[in-house]
CSV table of C-alpha atoms in Angstrom, one decimal:
chain,number,residue,atom,x,y,z
A,25,UNK,CA,-226.6,-69.6,-6.8
A,26,UNK,CA,-227.4,-73.4,-6.8
A,27,UNK,CA,-226.6,-73.6,-3.0
A,28,UNK,CA,-229.0,-70.7,-2.3
A,29,UNK,CA,-231.7,-72.2,-4.4
A,30,UNK,CA,-231.3,-75.5,-2.6
A,31,UNK,CA,-231.7,-73.8,0.8
A,32,UNK,CA,-234.8,-72.0,-0.3
A,33,UNK,CA,-236.3,-75.2,-1.6
A,34,UNK,CA,-235.4,-76.9,1.7
A,35,UNK,CA,-237.2,-74.2,3.6
A,36,UNK,CA,-240.2,-74.5,1.4
A,37,UNK,CA,-240.3,-78.2,1.8
A,38,UNK,CA,-240.1,-77.8,5.6
A,39,UNK,CA,-243.0,-75.3,5.5
A,40,UNK,CA,-245.0,-77.8,3.5
A,41,UNK,CA,-244.1,-80.8,5.8
A,42,UNK,CA,-244.9,-78.8,8.9
A,43,UNK,CA,-248.2,-77.6,7.6
A,44,UNK,CA,-249.5,-80.9,6.2
A,45,UNK,CA,-248.3,-83.0,9.1
A,46,UNK,CA,-249.9,-80.7,11.7
A,47,UNK,CA,-253.1,-80.7,9.6
A,48,UNK,CA,-253.1,-84.5,9.2
A,49,UNK,CA,-252.2,-85.4,12.8
A,50,UNK,CA,-254.7,-83.1,14.5
A,51,UNK,CA,-254.0,-81.0,17.5
A,52,UNK,CA,-251.8,-82.3,20.4
A,53,UNK,CA,-253.8,-81.9,23.6
A,54,UNK,CA,-251.9,-79.7,26.0
A,55,UNK,CA,-252.0,-80.9,29.6
A,56,UNK,CA,-251.4,-78.8,32.7
A,57,UNK,CA,-247.7,-78.0,33.4
A,58,UNK,CA,-245.9,-80.5,35.6
A,59,UNK,CA,-242.5,-80.5,37.2
A,60,UNK,CA,-239.9,-82.5,35.3
A,61,UNK,CA,-239.2,-85.9,36.8
A,62,UNK,CA,-235.9,-86.4,38.4
A,63,UNK,CA,-233.6,-88.4,36.2
A,64,UNK,CA,-230.4,-90.3,36.9
A,65,UNK,CA,-229.4,-90.5,33.2
A,66,UNK,CA,-226.6,-88.6,31.7
A,67,UNK,CA,-228.8,-86.5,29.4
A,68,UNK,CA,-227.3,-83.2,30.6
A,69,UNK,CA,-226.5,-81.9,27.1
A,70,UNK,CA,-230.1,-81.9,25.8
A,71,UNK,CA,-232.5,-79.3,27.0
A,72,UNK,CA,-235.9,-80.3,28.3
A,73,UNK,CA,-238.3,-80.1,25.3
A,74,UNK,CA,-241.3,-79.0,27.2
A,75,UNK,CA,-242.6,-78.2,30.7
A,76,UNK,CA,-245.9,-80.0,29.9
A,77,UNK,CA,-246.7,-83.2,28.2
A,78,UNK,CA,-248.1,-81.4,25.2
A,79,UNK,CA,-245.1,-79.1,25.0
A,80,UNK,CA,-242.7,-82.0,25.3
A,81,UNK,CA,-244.5,-83.8,22.4
A,82,UNK,CA,-244.5,-80.7,20.2
A,83,UNK,CA,-240.8,-80.0,20.9
A,84,UNK,CA,-239.9,-83.6,20.0
A,85,UNK,CA,-242.1,-83.4,16.8
A,86,UNK,CA,-240.5,-80.2,15.6
A,87,UNK,CA,-237.0,-81.7,15.9
A,88,UNK,CA,-238.0,-85.0,14.3
A,89,UNK,CA,-239.8,-83.4,11.3
A,90,UNK,CA,-237.3,-80.6,10.6
A,91,UNK,CA,-235.2,-82.6,8.1
A,92,UNK,CA,-232.0,-81.5,9.9
A,93,UNK,CA,-232.9,-77.7,10.0
A,94,UNK,CA,-233.7,-77.7,13.7
A,95,UNK,CA,-231.0,-78.8,16.2
A,96,UNK,CA,-233.2,-78.5,19.3
A,97,UNK,CA,-236.5,-77.1,20.4
A,98,UNK,CA,-238.4,-76.5,23.6
A,99,UNK,CA,-241.9,-75.3,24.7
A,100,UNK,CA,-242.5,-73.4,27.8
A,101,UNK,CA,-246.0,-72.7,29.3
A,102,UNK,CA,-247.6,-73.9,26.1
A,103,UNK,CA,-247.1,-70.4,24.5
A,104,UNK,CA,-243.3,-70.1,24.0
A,105,UNK,CA,-241.4,-72.1,21.4
A,106,UNK,CA,-237.6,-71.9,21.3
A,107,UNK,CA,-235.8,-73.3,18.3
A,108,UNK,CA,-232.1,-73.7,17.8
A,109,UNK,CA,-231.4,-73.9,14.1
A,110,UNK,CA,-228.5,-75.8,12.5
A,111,UNK,CA,-225.7,-74.1,10.5
A,112,UNK,CA,-227.5,-75.3,7.3
A,113,UNK,CA,-230.2,-72.6,7.8
A,114,UNK,CA,-229.2,-69.4,6.0
A,115,UNK,CA,-230.2,-66.0,7.4
A,116,UNK,CA,-232.8,-65.6,4.6
A,117,UNK,CA,-234.5,-68.9,5.7
A,118,UNK,CA,-235.0,-67.9,9.4
A,119,UNK,CA,-238.1,-65.8,8.9
A,120,UNK,CA,-240.1,-68.2,6.7
A,121,UNK,CA,-239.1,-71.0,9.1
A,122,UNK,CA,-240.3,-69.0,12.1
A,123,UNK,CA,-243.6,-68.3,10.4
A,124,UNK,CA,-244.1,-71.9,9.6
A,125,UNK,CA,-243.3,-72.9,13.2
A,126,UNK,CA,-245.7,-70.2,14.5
A,127,UNK,CA,-248.5,-71.5,12.4
A,128,UNK,CA,-248.0,-75.1,13.5
A,129,UNK,CA,-247.6,-74.0,17.1
A,130,UNK,CA,-250.9,-72.2,16.9
A,131,UNK,CA,-252.7,-75.3,15.5
A,132,UNK,CA,-251.5,-77.3,18.5
A,133,UNK,CA,-252.0,-74.6,21.1
A,134,UNK,CA,-255.0,-72.5,19.9
A,135,UNK,CA,-256.7,-69.5,21.4
A,136,UNK,CA,-253.7,-67.8,22.8
A,137,UNK,CA,-250.9,-65.4,21.7
A,138,UNK,CA,-247.7,-67.3,21.0
A,139,UNK,CA,-244.0,-66.5,20.8
A,140,UNK,CA,-241.4,-68.3,18.6
A,141,UNK,CA,-237.8,-67.6,19.6
A,142,UNK,CA,-235.2,-68.5,16.9
A,143,UNK,CA,-231.7,-69.1,18.0
A,144,UNK,CA,-228.5,-69.5,16.0
A,145,UNK,CA,-226.4,-72.7,16.4
A,146,UNK,CA,-224.4,-70.8,19.1
A,147,UNK,CA,-227.6,-70.3,21.0
A,148,UNK,CA,-227.8,-66.5,20.4
A,149,UNK,CA,-231.3,-65.1,19.8
A,150,UNK,CA,-231.6,-64.1,16.1
A,151,UNK,CA,-235.4,-63.5,15.7
A,152,UNK,CA,-238.5,-63.3,17.7
A,153,UNK,CA,-241.9,-64.1,16.0
A,154,UNK,CA,-245.0,-63.1,18.0
A,155,UNK,CA,-248.3,-64.6,16.8
A,156,UNK,CA,-251.4,-62.6,17.7
A,157,UNK,CA,-254.5,-64.8,17.9
A,158,UNK,CA,-256.9,-61.9,17.4
A,159,UNK,CA,-255.4,-60.6,14.2
A,160,UNK,CA,-254.1,-64.0,13.1
A,161,UNK,CA,-250.8,-62.2,12.1
A,162,UNK,CA,-247.1,-62.8,13.0
A,163,UNK,CA,-244.9,-59.9,14.0
A,164,UNK,CA,-241.2,-60.2,13.8
A,165,UNK,CA,-238.5,-58.5,16.0
């Protein structure tokens, strides 16, 4: 019971942090997509966080501000956000986390429909949240 309450409080804190940080920092300006630069480093284990500068910045921001709930994140075409959650995220926390991420994603990439793909730690898709800009609603699949 206490463990579940702690997880719910953690999810609520993440929602609050994501909402206030995005509101305080203002929008990240998305630039046109560019090809990733060739790298000779041994960073093969980490996925590319974005295929644009704005996407890269937002992916980095999500991971850094997640308080250990997000293992990795990536943005593609400035309208798709993929998030790999850590084992600490319970199944009941996935939907509120997806909604919070969709809202923050919309603030940084406005005027377009967005998709948030939530993945389990084993990288299997567990939830898809689609944000419709016209209705300002999130639909879950």
